[in-house]
Coordinates of C-alpha atoms and ligand atoms in Angstrom, one line a residue:
M1 CA 0.0 0.0 0.0
K2 CA 2.8 2.4 1.0
G3 CA 4.5 1.7 -2.4
I4 CA 1.3 2.5 -4.3
K5 CA 0.8 5.7 -2.3
K6 CA 4.3 6.9 -3.1
R7 CA 3.8 6.2 -6.8
N8 CA 0.5 8.1 -6.7
V9 CA 2.2 11.1 -5.1
L10 CA 4.9 11.0 -7.8
W11 CA 2.2 10.9 -10.5
V12 CA 0.3 13.9 -9.0
F13 CA 3.6 15.8 -8.7
C14 CA 4.4 15.0 -12.4
I15 CA 0.9 16.2 -13.5
I16 CA 1.2 19.4 -11.5
A17 CA 4.7 20.0 -13.0
A18 CA 3.4 19.4 -16.5
T19 CA 0.4 21.7 -16.0
I20 CA 2.7 24.5 -14.7
L21 CA 5.1 24.0 -17.7
I22 CA 2.2 24.1 -20.2
S23 CA 0.7 27.2 -18.7
Y24 CA 4.2 28.8 -18.7
L25 CA 4.7 28.0 -22.4
E26 CA 1.2 29.2 -23.3
N27 CA 1.7 32.5 -21.4
N28 CA 5.2 33.2 -22.8
L29 CA 5.1 31.8 -26.4
S30 CA 1.5 32.6 -27.5
P31 CA 1.8 36.4 -27.1
S32 CA 5.0 36.6 -29.2
N33 CA 3.2 34.6 -31.9
E34 CA 0.3 37.1 -31.8
T35 CA 2.5 40.2 -31.9
S36 CA 4.4 38.9 -34.9
L37 CA 1.1 38.6 -36.9
P38 CA 0.6 42.3 -37.8
L39 CA 3.9 42.3 -39.6
F40 CA 2.4 40.0 -42.2
S41 CA -1.1 41.4 -42.2
K42 CA -2.6 43.8 -44.8
Q43 CA -2.3 46.7 -42.4
T44 CA 1.3 47.2 -43.4
E45 CA 0.2 47.7 -47.1
T46 CA -2.2 49.9 -48.8
M47 CA -3.7 50.3 -52.3
E48 CA -3.9 53.7 -53.9
V49 CA -6.0 54.7 -56.8
H50 CA -5.2 58.1 -58.4
F51 CA -7.6 59.8 -60.8
I52 CA -5.1 62.1 -62.5
D53 CA -6.5 65.4 -63.7
V54 CA -5.9 65.3 -67.5
G55 CA -8.7 67.7 -68.4
Q56 CA -11.3 66.1 -70.7
G57 CA -10.1 62.5 -70.7
D58 CA -9.2 59.6 -68.4
S59 CA -6.0 58.5 -66.7
I60 CA -6.0 56.3 -63.6
Y61 CA -2.9 55.1 -61.8
I62 CA -3.1 52.2 -59.3
K63 CA -0.4 51.2 -56.8
A64 CA -0.4 48.2 -54.6
D65 CA 2.6 47.1 -52.6
G66 CA 5.2 48.2 -55.1
H67 CA 3.1 47.1 -58.1
S68 CA 1.7 49.6 -60.6
M69 CA -0.7 49.9 -63.4
L70 CA -2.1 52.7 -65.6
I71 CA -5.5 52.8 -67.2
D72 CA -5.5 55.4 -70.1
A73 CA -3.3 58.5 -70.4
G74 CA -5.6 61.3 -71.6
E75 CA -5.1 63.3 -74.9
K76 CA -1.7 63.4 -76.6
S77 CA -1.1 66.8 -75.0
E78 CA -1.5 65.3 -71.5
G79 CA 1.2 62.6 -72.0
T80 CA 3.8 64.7 -70.2
T81 CA 1.3 65.4 -67.3
V82 CA 0.9 61.7 -66.8
I83 CA 4.7 61.0 -67.1
H84 CA 5.6 63.7 -64.7
Y85 CA 3.0 62.5 -62.2
L86 CA 4.2 58.9 -62.3
E87 CA 7.9 60.0 -62.1
A88 CA 7.1 62.1 -59.0
L89 CA 5.8 59.0 -57.4
G90 CA 9.0 57.1 -58.2
V91 CA 7.3 54.8 -60.8
D92 CA 9.7 53.1 -63.2
N93 CA 7.8 50.0 -64.3
L94 CA 4.1 49.4 -65.0
D95 CA 2.9 45.8 -64.5
Y96 CA -0.1 46.6 -66.7
I97 CA -1.4 49.2 -69.0
I98 CA -5.0 49.2 -70.0
C99 CA -6.1 51.2 -73.0
T100 CA -9.9 51.1 -72.5
H101 CA -10.8 52.1 -76.1
P102 CA -9.2 53.9 -79.1
H103 CA -10.6 57.4 -78.5
S104 CA -7.8 60.1 -78.3
D105 CA -8.9 61.4 -74.8
H106 CA -7.9 57.9 -73.4
I107 CA -5.0 56.7 -75.6
G108 CA -3.5 60.0 -76.9
G109 CA -0.8 60.2 -74.2
M110 CA 0.0 56.5 -74.1
N111 CA 2.8 56.6 -76.8
S112 CA 4.9 58.9 -74.6
V113 CA 4.1 56.7 -71.5
L114 CA 5.3 53.6 -73.4
D115 CA 8.5 55.5 -74.3
S116 CA 9.1 56.5 -70.6
F117 CA 8.4 53.4 -68.5
S118 CA 9.0 49.7 -68.9
V119 CA 5.7 47.8 -69.3
N120 CA 5.0 44.1 -68.6
Q121 CA 1.6 43.7 -70.2
I122 CA -0.8 45.8 -72.2
I123 CA -4.6 45.0 -72.2
M124 CA -6.9 46.3 -74.9
P125 CA -10.2 45.5 -76.6
E126 CA -10.2 44.0 -80.0
V127 CA -11.5 46.7 -82.2
N128 CA -11.0 48.0 -85.8
H129 CA -10.2 51.6 -85.7
T130 CA -8.3 53.7 -88.1
T131 CA -7.4 57.1 -86.6
D132 CA -3.8 58.4 -86.7
T133 CA -3.7 58.4 -82.8
Y134 CA -4.7 54.7 -82.8
E135 CA -2.2 53.8 -85.5
D136 CA 0.5 55.6 -83.6
L137 CA -0.3 53.6 -80.5
L138 CA -0.2 50.3 -82.3
Q139 CA 3.2 51.4 -83.8
A140 CA 4.6 52.3 -80.3
I141 CA 3.4 48.9 -78.9
G142 CA 5.3 47.1 -81.8
D143 CA 8.4 49.3 -81.3
H144 CA 8.5 48.3 -77.6
N145 CA 8.1 44.6 -78.5
L146 CA 4.9 44.3 -76.6
T147 CA 2.0 42.0 -77.5
I148 CA -1.5 43.0 -76.9
T149 CA -3.6 40.9 -74.5
K150 CA -7.2 41.0 -75.5
A151 CA -9.6 42.0 -72.8
V152 CA -11.8 39.0 -72.1
P153 CA -14.6 39.2 -69.4
G154 CA -14.0 37.0 -66.4
N155 CA -10.2 37.0 -66.8
Q156 CA -8.4 37.9 -63.6
Y157 CA -5.0 39.4 -63.0
A158 CA -2.9 39.9 -59.9
L159 CA -1.4 43.2 -59.0
G160 CA 0.7 42.4 -55.9
P161 CA -1.8 41.9 -53.1
A162 CA -4.6 43.5 -55.3
S163 CA -6.3 42.0 -58.3
F164 CA -8.6 42.9 -61.1
T165 CA -11.3 41.1 -63.1
I166 CA -12.2 42.1 -66.7
L167 CA -15.9 43.0 -66.9
S168 CA -16.2 44.2 -70.5
P169 CA -16.5 44.4 -73.5
V170 CA -18.9 41.5 -73.4
S171 CA -19.7 41.5 -77.1
D172 CA -17.4 41.3 -80.2
F173 CA -19.1 44.1 -82.2
Y174 CA -20.6 47.5 -81.3
E175 CA -21.8 50.5 -83.4
D176 CA -20.3 52.9 -80.9
V177 CA -16.6 52.7 -80.1
N178 CA -17.3 53.7 -76.4
N179 CA -19.0 50.4 -75.8
Y180 CA -15.7 48.5 -76.6
S181 CA -14.3 50.0 -73.4
V182 CA -12.4 47.7 -71.1
G183 CA -14.2 47.7 -67.8
I184 CA -12.6 46.2 -64.7
K185 CA -13.4 45.4 -61.1
L186 CA -10.3 46.2 -59.0
S187 CA -10.2 44.5 -55.6
Y188 CA -8.0 44.9 -52.6
Y189 CA -9.2 42.7 -49.7
N190 CA -12.7 44.1 -48.9
N191 CA -12.3 47.3 -51.1
S192 CA -13.3 47.5 -54.7
F193 CA -13.5 49.9 -57.6
I194 CA -15.6 49.7 -60.8
L195 CA -13.8 51.4 -63.7
T196 CA -15.5 51.2 -67.1
G197 CA -13.9 53.7 -69.4
D198 CA -16.5 55.3 -71.6
A199 CA -18.9 52.2 -71.6
E200 CA -22.5 53.4 -72.2
A201 CA -25.8 52.0 -70.9
L202 CA -25.8 49.2 -73.6
A203 CA -22.5 47.9 -72.3
E204 CA -23.5 48.4 -68.7
K205 CA -26.7 46.3 -69.3
E206 CA -24.6 43.5 -70.9
M207 CA -22.4 43.5 -67.7
L208 CA -25.5 43.3 -65.6
N209 CA -26.8 40.3 -67.7
E210 CA -23.5 38.5 -67.2
D211 CA -24.4 38.1 -63.6
M212 CA -21.0 39.3 -62.3
D213 CA -20.5 40.9 -58.9
L214 CA -20.5 44.6 -59.8
T215 CA -20.6 46.0 -56.3
G216 CA -17.9 48.6 -55.6
D217 CA -16.9 51.2 -53.0
V218 CA -16.0 53.6 -55.8
L219 CA -17.4 53.9 -59.2
K220 CA -15.7 56.0 -61.9
L221 CA -18.7 57.1 -63.9
G222 CA -18.6 55.9 -67.6
H223 CA -18.0 58.5 -70.3
H224 CA -17.2 61.5 -68.1
G225 CA -20.6 61.6 -66.5
S226 CA -22.6 61.5 -69.8
S227 CA -26.3 60.7 -69.5
Y228 CA -25.7 57.9 -72.0
S229 CA -23.8 56.0 -69.3
S230 CA -24.5 55.3 -65.6
C231 CA -28.1 53.9 -66.2
S232 CA -30.1 53.5 -62.9
E233 CA -29.8 49.6 -62.9
F234 CA -26.0 49.9 -63.1
L235 CA -25.8 52.5 -60.4
D236 CA -28.0 50.4 -58.1
A237 CA -25.9 47.2 -58.8
V238 CA -22.6 49.0 -58.1
S239 CA -24.1 50.9 -55.2
P240 CA -20.9 52.9 -54.6
S241 CA -20.0 55.0 -51.6
Y242 CA -18.1 57.4 -53.8
A243 CA -18.6 58.5 -57.5
V244 CA -15.7 59.9 -59.5
I245 CA -16.1 61.9 -62.7
S246 CA -13.0 62.4 -64.8
V247 CA -13.9 65.5 -66.8
G248 CA -12.5 68.8 -68.3
K249 CA -13.6 72.3 -67.2
D250 CA -16.0 73.9 -69.6
N251 CA -15.9 70.9 -72.0
T252 CA -17.9 71.2 -75.2
Y253 CA -20.0 68.0 -74.5
G254 CA -21.6 69.5 -71.4
H255 CA -20.2 66.6 -69.3
P256 CA -21.1 65.7 -66.7
H257 CA -24.8 65.8 -67.7
H258 CA -27.3 67.1 -65.1
E259 CA -29.3 63.8 -65.3
T260 CA -26.3 61.9 -64.1
I261 CA -25.6 64.3 -61.3
E262 CA -29.3 64.1 -60.2
A263 CA -29.2 60.3 -60.2
L264 CA -26.2 60.4 -57.8
V265 CA -27.7 63.1 -55.6
E266 CA -31.0 61.1 -55.4
R267 CA -29.0 58.1 -54.1
G268 CA -26.9 60.2 -51.7
I269 CA -23.6 59.3 -53.4
P270 CA -20.9 61.9 -52.9
I271 CA -19.3 63.1 -56.2
Y272 CA -15.6 63.8 -56.8
R273 CA -14.8 65.6 -60.1
T274 CA -11.4 66.2 -61.6
D275 CA -12.5 69.5 -63.1
E276 CA -13.4 70.9 -59.7
Q277 CA -11.0 69.0 -57.3
G278 CA -8.0 68.2 -59.6
T279 CA -6.3 64.9 -59.1
I280 CA -8.3 62.7 -56.7
I281 CA -6.5 60.0 -54.6
F282 CA -8.2 57.1 -52.9
Q283 CA -6.3 55.1 -50.2
C284 CA -7.5 51.7 -49.2
D285 CA -6.4 49.6 -46.2
G286 CA -8.5 46.6 -47.2
D287 CA -11.5 47.6 -45.0
T288 CA -11.9 51.3 -45.4
V289 CA -11.5 53.8 -48.2
S290 CA -10.4 57.4 -47.7
V291 CA -10.2 60.1 -50.3
H292 CA -7.9 63.1 -50.8
N293 CA -7.9 65.7 -53.5
E294 CA -5.5 68.5 -54.7
N295 CA -7.8 71.5 -54.3
Ligands
ZN1 ZN1 -13.7 59.6 -73.2

């Protein structure tokens, strides 16, 4: 009996010692594991989306953890504006360039951009167009030994920790060149942007019919706020917290149209305009989006 008691005491001692050891390890090792987590979390990174003021036209620069892309580059005369803007940010390489469609207010400045930065991939719609500006762009793409990646809805591309999905053009042929616009959903953790070039209501309705997730924190309105774009179904599907209009002061088209502004006001969506606020910059931490502007 004495022998059994001694063995029991020894077991109890071992169990107590083991419990103390486990509790020591939990208290001292777990916290250091937890504190090391933020170093690898998204909080150390951000995504920035810059709507560069190029007058009447579009140019959008996106930066995510050292990766860069540019969507459009305004008119030819705005090429240097875009180049200087990117240089000031320390950009030397663009992972992607998207030329939304062949109109000069989107691709005019792109030749000079191609001459100034190295580019990994260029995404465009497949469209027959015969203006000198478009021919010059195709020539520059050839000169820089780049091949064009056709924009195909559903295709996804990584931009560091961010990514984007092609939304449009859905069809192969359109009467209006605007509807060939490459539209994308840009995502960074829980933040997203819907950017659709000059896509008009016809193209927006095609995107809606494709049953894609069109929700976004920020919507860059199609076609500089024209009433031919931003149909009510599309606005409701995106349901943005911010609307951006890339537009020139006193432009001859009357952009943005009052119908578009009224539709945004009705929905209580704040409007940011490059003609009034200059370049507009959004900063995303993966959960929240904040906005800054020049003026
Ligand atoms: Zn345009």
